[in-house]
Short mmCIF file of C-alpha atoms and ligand atoms in Angstrom, two decimals:
data_model
loop_
_atom_site.label_atom_id
_atom_site.label_comp_id
_atom_site.label_asym_id
_atom_site.label_seq_id
_atom_site.Cartn_x
_atom_site.Cartn_y
_atom_site.Cartn_z
CA UNK A 1 47.14 190.71 -8.01
CA UNK A 2 48.23 189.18 -4.73
CA UNK A 3 48.70 192.62 -3.05
CA UNK A 4 44.94 192.95 -2.80
CA UNK A 5 43.68 189.40 -2.96
CA UNK A 6 43.79 186.07 -1.21
CA UNK A 7 43.77 182.82 -3.11
CA UNK A 8 41.40 180.35 -1.51
CA UNK A 9 40.61 176.81 -2.56
CA UNK A 10 37.00 175.95 -3.41
CA UNK A 11 35.21 172.65 -2.82
CA UNK A 12 36.19 171.35 -6.25
CA UNK A 13 39.86 171.92 -5.37
CA UNK A 14 40.13 174.95 -7.68
CA UNK A 15 41.29 178.45 -6.85
CA UNK A 16 38.87 181.17 -5.78
CA UNK A 17 40.40 184.63 -5.69
CA UNK A 18 38.87 186.93 -3.08
CA UNK A 19 39.47 190.59 -2.28
CA UNK A 20 41.57 190.90 0.87
CA UNK A 21 39.88 193.23 3.33
CA UNK A 22 41.80 195.56 5.62
CA UNK A 23 42.82 194.17 8.94
CA UNK A 24 40.65 196.60 10.88
CA UNK A 25 37.59 196.14 13.07
CA UNK A 26 35.13 196.58 10.21
CA UNK A 27 37.19 194.52 7.76
CA UNK A 28 36.82 197.47 5.42
CA UNK A 29 37.56 197.50 1.72
CA UNK A 30 41.20 198.36 0.86
CA UNK A 31 40.00 200.83 -1.81
CA UNK A 32 37.70 202.98 0.29
CA UNK A 33 39.03 206.45 1.10
CA UNK A 34 37.58 209.60 2.63
CA UNK A 35 37.08 210.79 -0.96
CA UNK A 36 35.20 207.67 -2.01
CA UNK A 37 36.20 204.62 -4.00
CA UNK A 38 39.79 204.69 -5.25
CA UNK A 39 38.98 202.35 -8.13
CA UNK A 40 35.44 203.52 -8.91
CA UNK A 41 35.72 203.12 -12.69
CA UNK A 42 36.95 199.55 -12.22
CA UNK A 43 34.93 198.60 -9.16
CA UNK A 44 33.81 194.97 -9.07
CA UNK A 45 30.42 193.55 -9.97
CA UNK A 46 29.24 193.28 -6.35
CA UNK A 47 29.83 197.00 -5.80
CA UNK A 48 27.99 197.90 -9.00
CA UNK A 49 24.91 195.81 -8.28
CA UNK A 50 24.64 197.08 -4.68
CA UNK A 51 22.12 197.61 -3.04
CA UNK A 52 20.38 194.99 -5.17
CA UNK A 53 20.77 191.43 -4.04
CA UNK A 54 20.40 188.57 -6.52
CA UNK A 55 17.98 185.94 -5.27
CA UNK A 56 18.67 182.42 -6.36
CA UNK A 57 16.46 179.43 -5.67
CA UNK A 58 15.82 176.15 -7.44
CA UNK A 59 12.82 177.80 -9.09
CA UNK A 60 14.75 180.80 -10.42
CA UNK A 61 17.57 178.51 -11.61
CA UNK A 62 15.12 176.30 -13.48
CA UNK A 63 13.25 179.21 -15.05
CA UNK A 64 16.54 180.83 -16.09
CA UNK A 65 15.23 184.18 -14.83
CA UNK A 66 16.95 186.60 -12.52
CA UNK A 67 15.29 188.05 -9.44
CA UNK A 68 16.63 190.74 -7.13
CA UNK A 69 15.62 192.19 -3.82
CA UNK A 70 16.68 195.58 -2.44
CA UNK A 71 18.87 195.32 0.65
CA UNK A 72 17.62 197.13 3.68
CA UNK A 73 20.72 199.14 4.45
CA UNK A 74 20.05 202.46 6.24
CA UNK A 75 23.52 203.84 5.45
CA UNK A 76 22.91 203.66 1.67
CA UNK A 77 21.86 207.26 0.93
CA UNK A 78 20.74 206.35 -2.58
CA UNK A 79 17.77 204.50 -1.11
CA UNK A 80 16.40 207.76 0.28
CA UNK A 81 16.10 209.25 -3.21
CA UNK A 82 12.74 209.56 -4.99
CA UNK A 83 14.04 208.26 -8.28
CA UNK A 84 12.45 205.02 -9.38
CA UNK A 85 14.08 202.77 -11.93
CA UNK A 86 13.89 199.23 -13.21
CA UNK A 87 16.45 196.60 -12.32
CA UNK A 88 17.47 196.45 -15.99
CA UNK A 89 18.16 200.17 -16.13
CA UNK A 90 20.13 200.03 -12.90
CA UNK A 91 22.26 197.21 -14.27
CA UNK A 92 22.91 199.06 -17.52
CA UNK A 93 23.78 202.34 -15.80
CA UNK A 94 26.17 200.54 -13.48
CA UNK A 95 28.00 198.84 -16.37
CA UNK A 96 26.85 195.36 -15.38
CA UNK A 97 26.27 193.85 -18.89
CA UNK A 98 29.96 193.27 -19.65
CA UNK A 99 30.35 191.56 -16.26
CA UNK A 100 27.49 189.20 -17.12
CA UNK A 101 29.01 188.48 -20.50
CA UNK A 102 32.20 187.41 -18.72
CA UNK A 103 30.43 185.62 -15.90
CA UNK A 104 28.13 183.41 -17.96
CA UNK A 105 30.85 181.17 -19.48
CA UNK A 106 32.59 181.08 -16.08
CA UNK A 107 29.39 179.92 -14.36
CA UNK A 108 28.82 177.34 -17.07
CA UNK A 109 32.04 175.70 -15.90
CA UNK A 110 32.05 176.29 -12.17
CA UNK A 111 28.38 175.39 -11.68
CA UNK A 112 28.53 172.29 -13.84
CA UNK A 113 27.31 169.30 -11.84
CA UNK A 114 30.13 167.03 -13.03
CA UNK A 115 32.64 169.44 -11.52
CA UNK A 116 30.84 170.02 -8.25
CA UNK A 117 30.84 166.29 -7.59
CA UNK A 118 34.57 165.88 -7.78
CA UNK A 119 37.69 167.24 -6.15
CA UNK A 120 40.57 168.11 -8.42
CA UNK A 121 43.91 167.38 -6.79
CA UNK A 122 46.13 167.41 -9.86
CA UNK A 123 48.45 170.42 -9.34
CA UNK A 124 48.92 170.99 -13.07
CA UNK A 125 45.16 171.21 -13.67
CA UNK A 126 44.77 173.52 -10.66
CA UNK A 127 47.52 175.75 -12.03
CA UNK A 128 46.03 175.81 -15.56
CA UNK A 129 42.63 176.72 -14.12
CA UNK A 130 44.12 179.58 -12.10
CA UNK A 131 45.97 180.91 -15.13
CA UNK A 132 42.88 180.79 -17.40
CA UNK A 133 40.60 182.43 -14.84
CA UNK A 134 42.85 184.92 -13.09
CA UNK A 135 46.11 185.51 -14.94
CA UNK A 136 45.22 186.56 -18.46
CA UNK A 137 48.68 187.96 -19.35
CA UNK A 138 50.22 184.56 -18.70
CA UNK A 139 47.35 182.79 -20.44
CA UNK A 140 47.87 184.97 -23.53
CA UNK A 141 51.56 184.06 -23.64
CA UNK A 142 50.64 180.42 -23.17
CA UNK A 143 48.15 180.50 -26.08
CA UNK A 144 50.45 182.34 -28.45
CA UNK A 145 53.73 180.66 -27.55
CA UNK A 146 52.74 177.04 -26.87
CA UNK A 147 51.52 174.53 -29.46
CA UNK A 148 47.89 175.01 -28.37
CA UNK A 149 46.86 176.78 -31.58
CA UNK A 150 48.43 173.97 -33.60
CA UNK A 151 46.28 171.40 -31.80
CA UNK A 152 42.85 173.03 -31.90
CA UNK A 153 40.69 174.52 -34.62
CA UNK A 154 40.43 178.18 -33.68
CA UNK A 155 38.80 180.74 -35.95
CA UNK A 156 41.48 183.09 -37.42
CA UNK A 157 39.51 186.15 -36.29
CA UNK A 158 39.49 184.82 -32.72
CA UNK A 159 43.28 184.31 -32.85
CA UNK A 160 43.70 187.91 -34.00
CA UNK A 161 41.39 189.26 -31.31
CA UNK A 162 42.95 187.40 -28.40
CA UNK A 163 46.31 189.00 -29.14
CA UNK A 164 45.10 192.30 -27.70
CA UNK A 165 41.49 191.94 -26.53
CA UNK A 166 41.17 190.72 -22.92
CA UNK A 167 37.44 190.03 -23.18
CA UNK A 168 37.95 187.75 -26.20
CA UNK A 169 40.94 186.14 -24.49
CA UNK A 170 38.87 185.42 -21.40
CA UNK A 171 36.07 183.88 -23.48
CA UNK A 172 38.65 181.71 -25.21
CA UNK A 173 40.06 180.72 -21.80
CA UNK A 174 36.59 179.56 -20.77
CA UNK A 175 36.25 177.50 -23.97
CA UNK A 176 39.61 175.92 -23.20
CA UNK A 177 38.54 175.10 -19.63
CA UNK A 178 35.23 173.73 -20.86
CA UNK A 179 37.12 171.38 -23.12
CA UNK A 180 39.77 170.42 -20.57
CA UNK A 181 37.73 170.22 -17.38
CA UNK A 182 34.30 169.14 -18.56
CA UNK A 183 35.23 167.21 -21.67
CA UNK A 184 32.77 169.33 -23.60
CA UNK A 185 33.17 170.77 -27.06
CA UNK A 186 34.39 174.23 -26.21
CA UNK A 187 37.23 173.51 -28.61
CA UNK A 188 37.74 171.01 -31.41
CA UNK A 189 40.97 169.13 -32.03
CA UNK A 190 42.27 169.53 -35.61
CA UNK A 191 41.52 166.46 -37.78
CA UNK A 192 45.19 165.86 -38.69
CA UNK A 193 46.17 165.98 -35.00
CA UNK A 194 43.39 163.55 -34.15
CA UNK A 195 44.44 161.22 -36.97
CA UNK A 196 48.10 161.31 -35.89
CA UNK A 197 47.06 160.45 -32.33
CA UNK A 198 44.96 157.51 -33.53
CA UNK A 199 47.88 156.28 -35.65
CA UNK A 200 50.18 156.56 -32.65
CA UNK A 201 47.79 154.46 -30.56
CA UNK A 202 47.49 151.86 -33.32
CA UNK A 203 51.28 151.55 -33.46
CA UNK A 204 51.62 150.89 -29.76
S1 LIG B 1 32.87 200.58 -4.30
FE1 LIG B 1 33.62 198.53 -3.83
S2 LIG B 1 35.79 198.57 -4.36
FE2 LIG B 1 35.11 200.67 -4.16
S3 LIG B 1 35.55 201.23 -2.04
FE3 LIG B 1 33.42 200.51 -2.12
S4 LIG B 1 33.54 198.36 -1.58
FE4 LIG B 1 35.62 199.00 -2.17
#
């Protein structure tokens, strides 16, 4: 991943992975070639939604609705076409729905007010966050090889799915972060584990 990305640190002290642009005058994309996009099938969300631009204001946030404007970019030849289509159709044709499905649980965490008001400096938490958000192979090994599944109640079908399904694994990673970072009920500790912990505290 690090061949094409830079790892930045956001305001909350957590990693933000950004595409590393070429070191040329235009800061061009590393995947653009004379024949087009080298990774077209896997191009990121921002390339798919282009030339639409999401508009976000307090009003749109409160209403829970999405609004878009069309960017005024003369070099986008698609804008010169007669074809008219709705935003919804554009999003579907560009394969956006799966990106939204992945983004919603991520936004639930990163845009949570309790997180934006604090700065995480604990290296272990920073590392766990990075792994859950950006290193799914390592997160899968962590889930399957650590005692995590012994501590939390996880539906058997979810355990089966996360062994080979990256989308399900990512959703589980977000539940784990929700529990760990926000103290919310993304996951539930098993009753016997909870009881053993209480007993341990009573014996202290
Ligand atoms: S579509 Fe996106 S990823 Fe592909 S070349 Fe253009 S900017 Fe780069």
